[in-house]
Amino acid sequence: EVVLTQSPLSLPVTLGQSASISCRSSQGLVHTDGNIYLSWFQQRPGQSPRRLIYQVSNRDSGVPDRFSGSGSGTDFTLKITRVEAEDVGVYHCMQGSHWPRTFGQGTKVEIK
Amino acid sequence: QVQLQTSGPGLVKPSETLSLTCTVSGYYISSGYYWDWIRQPPGKGLEWIGTIQASGHTYSNPSLKSRVTISVDTSKNQFSLRLNSVTAADTAVYYCARGPSADYWDQGTLVIVSS
């Protein structure tokens, strides 16, 4: 099973500043079809997760361009620039390249 | 607009079977994609349970595999989860989602295992 390790697990951020979350995989995430199925999700308090980024760096429709994904190999990053109050919540990474699909532990973003 | 909605009991007794059904609207299951079940124990992270395709091909998390059955009914545009021999550790919010990258989720259903 692929283990995804997120860091930090808690991230206090000042409004207007940037935040970065790391997701490290225990093995490479290249699927047999050549794609990397690494996604990022935002889960606001009391809500279902919402996908923000798919295949490492593709932003979903309606997601502000303040959110960006990057990475390769076993290291992936979600960056939030100009953090706003509505960005508070837990962020999860997930890999779908290998069975079973797995999630990171989640990173809680809060405002300082 | 793709929408998913789960139905099923919110309380299950220990050792019994948890049964949930996810109804999809705005997209025909038979048209493709995977259809996933994911859960989240209170205050904890997300755990992927398993998936099914319209063909009926399934894959379940090995940690739960012996207890999990996932089925699909394309005529009703639904897919279902059965988890048997439940314990308190199975108490969680259960989600259905469209795979492989979970682009659409339902609102989640809290299932409590308690006598």
Short mmCIF file of C-alpha atoms in Angstrom, two decimals:
data_model
loop_
_atom_site.label_atom_id
_atom_site.label_comp_id
_atom_site.label_asym_id
_atom_site.label_seq_id
_atom_site.Cartn_x
_atom_site.Cartn_y
_atom_site.Cartn_z
CA GLU A 1 0.00 0.00 0.00
CA VAL A 2 1.21 3.49 -0.88
CA VAL A 3 1.65 5.63 2.24
CA LEU A 4 1.15 9.37 1.84
CA THR A 5 2.75 11.53 4.52
CA GLN A 6 1.56 15.11 4.82
CA SER A 7 3.42 17.89 6.60
CA PRO A 8 2.81 19.89 8.56
CA LEU A 9 -0.29 18.43 10.20
CA SER A 10 -1.24 21.85 11.58
CA LEU A 11 -0.60 25.12 9.77
CA PRO A 12 -1.43 28.49 11.35
CA VAL A 13 -1.36 31.19 8.67
CA THR A 14 -1.69 34.96 8.68
CA LEU A 15 -4.38 36.35 6.40
CA GLY A 16 -2.86 37.44 3.11
CA GLN A 17 0.24 35.31 3.52
CA SER A 18 1.11 32.09 1.69
CA ALA A 19 0.90 28.48 2.88
CA SER A 20 2.45 25.28 1.57
CA ILE A 21 1.52 21.70 2.36
CA SER A 22 3.74 18.77 1.49
CA CYS A 23 2.56 15.28 0.51
CA ARG A 24 5.31 12.67 0.27
CA SER A 25 4.63 9.23 -1.19
CA SER A 26 6.30 5.99 -0.14
CA GLN A 27 6.71 5.11 -3.81
CA GLY A 28 6.43 6.69 -7.22
CA LEU A 29 2.92 7.56 -8.41
CA VAL A 30 3.19 7.06 -12.15
CA HIS A 31 0.25 4.97 -13.31
CA THR A 32 0.68 2.35 -16.04
CA ASP A 33 -1.03 4.80 -18.40
CA GLY A 34 1.74 7.34 -17.75
CA ASN A 35 -0.34 9.75 -15.69
CA ILE A 36 0.15 10.68 -12.02
CA TYR A 37 -3.13 10.50 -10.13
CA LEU A 38 -2.37 12.77 -7.19
CA SER A 39 -5.25 14.97 -6.03
CA TRP A 40 -5.77 17.61 -3.35
CA PHE A 41 -9.00 18.19 -1.44
CA GLN A 42 -10.27 20.94 0.82
CA GLN A 43 -12.63 20.00 3.65
CA ARG A 44 -14.22 22.97 5.37
CA PRO A 45 -15.67 22.39 8.86
CA GLY A 46 -18.83 20.30 8.68
CA GLN A 47 -18.62 19.80 4.92
CA SER A 48 -17.71 17.05 2.49
CA PRO A 49 -14.29 17.20 0.87
CA ARG A 50 -14.07 19.21 -2.33
CA ARG A 51 -11.47 18.43 -4.98
CA LEU A 52 -9.18 21.36 -5.75
CA ILE A 53 -6.39 19.83 -7.82
CA TYR A 54 -6.15 16.65 -9.92
CA GLN A 55 -3.22 14.96 -11.65
CA VAL A 56 -0.73 16.96 -9.59
CA SER A 57 -1.32 20.43 -10.99
CA ASN A 58 -4.70 20.75 -12.73
CA ARG A 59 -7.07 23.10 -10.96
CA ASP A 60 -10.75 22.15 -10.85
CA SER A 61 -13.38 24.48 -12.30
CA GLY A 62 -14.30 27.28 -9.91
CA VAL A 63 -11.19 26.87 -7.76
CA PRO A 64 -9.44 30.21 -7.20
CA ASP A 65 -6.06 30.55 -8.88
CA ARG A 66 -4.62 31.17 -5.39
CA PHE A 67 -4.45 27.38 -5.18
CA SER A 68 -1.74 25.56 -7.09
CA GLY A 69 -0.31 22.06 -7.12
CA SER A 70 3.13 20.92 -8.11
CA GLY A 71 5.55 18.04 -7.72
CA SER A 72 6.99 14.94 -9.25
CA GLY A 73 8.37 11.58 -8.24
CA THR A 74 7.40 11.16 -4.61
CA ASP A 75 7.16 14.80 -3.48
CA PHE A 76 4.08 16.93 -4.07
CA THR A 77 3.01 20.34 -2.80
CA LEU A 78 -0.19 22.34 -2.49
CA LYS A 79 0.39 26.07 -2.26
CA ILE A 80 -2.14 28.66 -1.22
CA THR A 81 -1.20 32.27 -1.90
CA ARG A 82 -2.91 35.25 -0.24
CA VAL A 83 -4.74 33.08 2.30
CA GLU A 84 -8.32 34.14 3.01
CA ALA A 85 -10.61 33.33 5.92
CA GLU A 86 -12.63 30.94 3.73
CA ASP A 87 -9.53 28.76 3.25
CA VAL A 88 -9.76 27.46 6.83
CA GLY A 89 -10.22 23.70 6.93
CA VAL A 90 -8.42 20.41 6.49
CA TYR A 91 -6.52 19.65 3.29
CA HIS A 92 -6.03 16.07 2.11
CA CYS A 93 -3.90 14.54 -0.62
CA MET A 94 -4.95 11.32 -2.31
CA GLN A 95 -3.27 8.98 -4.77
CA GLY A 96 -5.22 6.95 -7.32
CA SER A 97 -2.28 5.53 -9.25
CA HIS A 98 -1.98 2.31 -7.26
CA TRP A 99 -4.49 0.06 -5.52
CA PRO A 100 -5.74 0.67 -2.94
CA ARG A 101 -6.27 4.39 -3.28
CA THR A 102 -4.85 6.10 -0.20
CA PHE A 103 -5.07 9.46 1.55
CA GLY A 104 -2.65 11.50 3.55
CA GLN A 105 -3.42 12.19 7.23
CA GLY A 106 -4.78 15.68 6.49
CA THR A 107 -3.39 19.13 7.28
CA LYS A 108 -5.43 21.57 9.34
CA VAL A 109 -5.13 25.17 8.15
CA GLU A 110 -6.17 27.86 10.58
CA ILE A 111 -5.84 31.62 10.79
CA LYS A 112 -3.37 33.02 13.32
CA GLN B 1 -24.43 18.73 -12.81
CA VAL B 2 -23.44 15.41 -11.27
CA GLN B 3 -24.99 14.81 -7.87
CA LEU B 4 -24.71 11.89 -5.47
CA GLN B 5 -26.93 11.10 -2.53
CA THR B 6 -26.57 8.33 0.04
CA SER B 7 -29.42 6.60 1.80
CA GLY B 8 -29.40 4.08 4.60
CA PRO B 9 -29.74 3.68 8.35
CA GLY B 10 -27.71 5.90 10.61
CA LEU B 11 -27.56 3.35 13.44
CA VAL B 12 -26.36 -0.23 13.18
CA LYS B 13 -25.91 -2.76 15.97
CA PRO B 14 -22.54 -4.41 16.57
CA SER B 15 -22.00 -7.63 14.58
CA GLU B 16 -24.71 -6.65 12.09
CA THR B 17 -24.39 -5.41 8.51
CA LEU B 18 -24.11 -1.79 7.45
CA SER B 19 -25.92 -1.11 4.17
CA LEU B 20 -25.79 2.12 2.18
CA THR B 21 -26.95 3.05 -1.31
CA CYS B 22 -25.68 5.94 -3.40
CA THR B 23 -27.99 7.34 -6.07
CA VAL B 24 -26.35 9.26 -8.89
CA SER B 25 -28.07 11.97 -10.91
CA GLY B 26 -26.76 14.04 -13.80
CA TYR B 27 -24.59 11.20 -15.12
CA TYR B 28 -25.21 7.61 -16.10
CA ILE B 29 -23.09 5.15 -14.13
CA SER B 30 -23.06 2.94 -17.23
CA SER B 31 -21.20 5.68 -19.12
CA GLY B 32 -17.97 5.11 -17.24
CA TYR B 33 -15.78 6.21 -14.35
CA TYR B 34 -15.34 4.42 -11.05
CA TRP B 35 -17.79 4.75 -8.16
CA ASP B 36 -16.15 4.90 -4.76
CA TRP B 37 -16.96 4.51 -1.10
CA ILE B 38 -14.87 6.48 1.40
CA ARG B 39 -15.28 6.93 5.13
CA GLN B 40 -14.08 9.27 7.85
CA PRO B 41 -14.22 8.31 11.55
CA PRO B 42 -15.09 11.25 13.83
CA GLY B 43 -12.14 13.62 14.10
CA LYS B 44 -9.94 11.47 11.88
CA GLY B 45 -8.74 11.28 8.30
CA LEU B 46 -10.25 9.79 5.16
CA GLU B 47 -10.15 6.05 4.43
CA TRP B 48 -10.87 4.64 0.98
CA ILE B 49 -13.16 1.60 1.23
CA GLY B 50 -13.56 0.40 -2.33
CA THR B 51 -14.81 1.02 -5.83
CA ILE B 52 -16.98 -0.44 -8.58
CA GLN B 53 -17.35 0.08 -12.30
CA ALA B 54 -20.53 -0.31 -14.34
CA SER B 55 -19.21 -3.65 -15.55
CA GLY B 56 -19.37 -4.85 -11.96
CA HIS B 57 -15.61 -4.98 -11.52
CA THR B 58 -14.76 -4.09 -7.95
CA TYR B 59 -11.69 -3.43 -5.86
CA SER B 60 -11.75 -3.09 -2.09
CA ASN B 61 -9.26 -1.95 0.47
CA PRO B 62 -7.42 -5.08 1.68
CA SER B 63 -7.84 -3.85 5.26
CA LEU B 64 -11.62 -4.32 4.87
CA LYS B 65 -11.86 -6.65 1.92
CA SER B 66 -13.26 -9.70 3.66
CA ARG B 67 -16.16 -7.65 5.10
CA VAL B 68 -16.98 -5.44 2.12
CA THR B 69 -19.38 -6.01 -0.74
CA ILE B 70 -19.93 -3.33 -3.38
CA SER B 71 -22.60 -3.73 -6.03
CA VAL B 72 -24.12 -1.66 -8.83
CA ASP B 73 -27.59 -1.35 -10.31
CA THR B 74 -27.29 0.57 -13.56
CA SER B 75 -31.06 0.46 -14.14
CA LYS B 76 -31.53 2.58 -11.02
CA ASN B 77 -28.24 4.47 -11.46
CA GLN B 78 -27.21 3.36 -7.99
CA PHE B 79 -24.32 1.60 -6.32
CA SER B 80 -24.29 0.09 -2.87
CA LEU B 81 -22.05 -0.80 0.04
CA ARG B 82 -22.46 -3.62 2.50
CA LEU B 83 -20.05 -3.94 5.42
CA ASN B 84 -20.64 -6.92 7.63
CA SER B 85 -19.70 -7.80 11.21
CA VAL B 86 -19.47 -4.13 12.18
CA THR B 87 -17.91 -2.90 15.41
CA ALA B 88 -17.63 0.50 17.06
CA ALA B 89 -14.51 1.10 14.97
CA ASP B 90 -16.75 1.28 11.89
CA THR B 91 -18.53 4.36 13.23
CA ALA B 92 -17.83 7.05 10.65
CA VAL B 93 -19.22 9.45 8.10
CA TYR B 94 -19.57 7.43 4.92
CA TYR B 95 -19.21 9.15 1.56
CA CYS B 96 -19.82 8.03 -1.98
CA ALA B 97 -17.82 9.71 -4.71
CA ARG B 98 -17.01 9.46 -8.41
CA GLY B 99 -13.60 8.00 -9.05
CA PRO B 100 -10.84 7.67 -9.86
CA SER B 101 -10.08 11.14 -8.50
CA ALA B 102 -13.21 11.82 -6.45
CA ASP B 103 -14.36 14.86 -8.39
CA TYR B 104 -17.91 14.63 -7.03
CA TRP B 105 -18.96 13.69 -3.48
CA ASP B 106 -22.22 13.33 -1.64
CA GLN B 107 -22.97 15.15 1.60
CA GLY B 108 -21.90 12.21 3.76
CA THR B 109 -23.91 9.97 6.07
CA LEU B 110 -23.00 9.43 9.70
CA VAL B 111 -23.33 5.78 10.65
CA ILE B 112 -23.05 4.94 14.34
CA VAL B 113 -22.42 1.39 15.45
CA SER B 114 -23.98 0.92 18.85
CA SER B 115 -26.35 -1.39 20.65
#
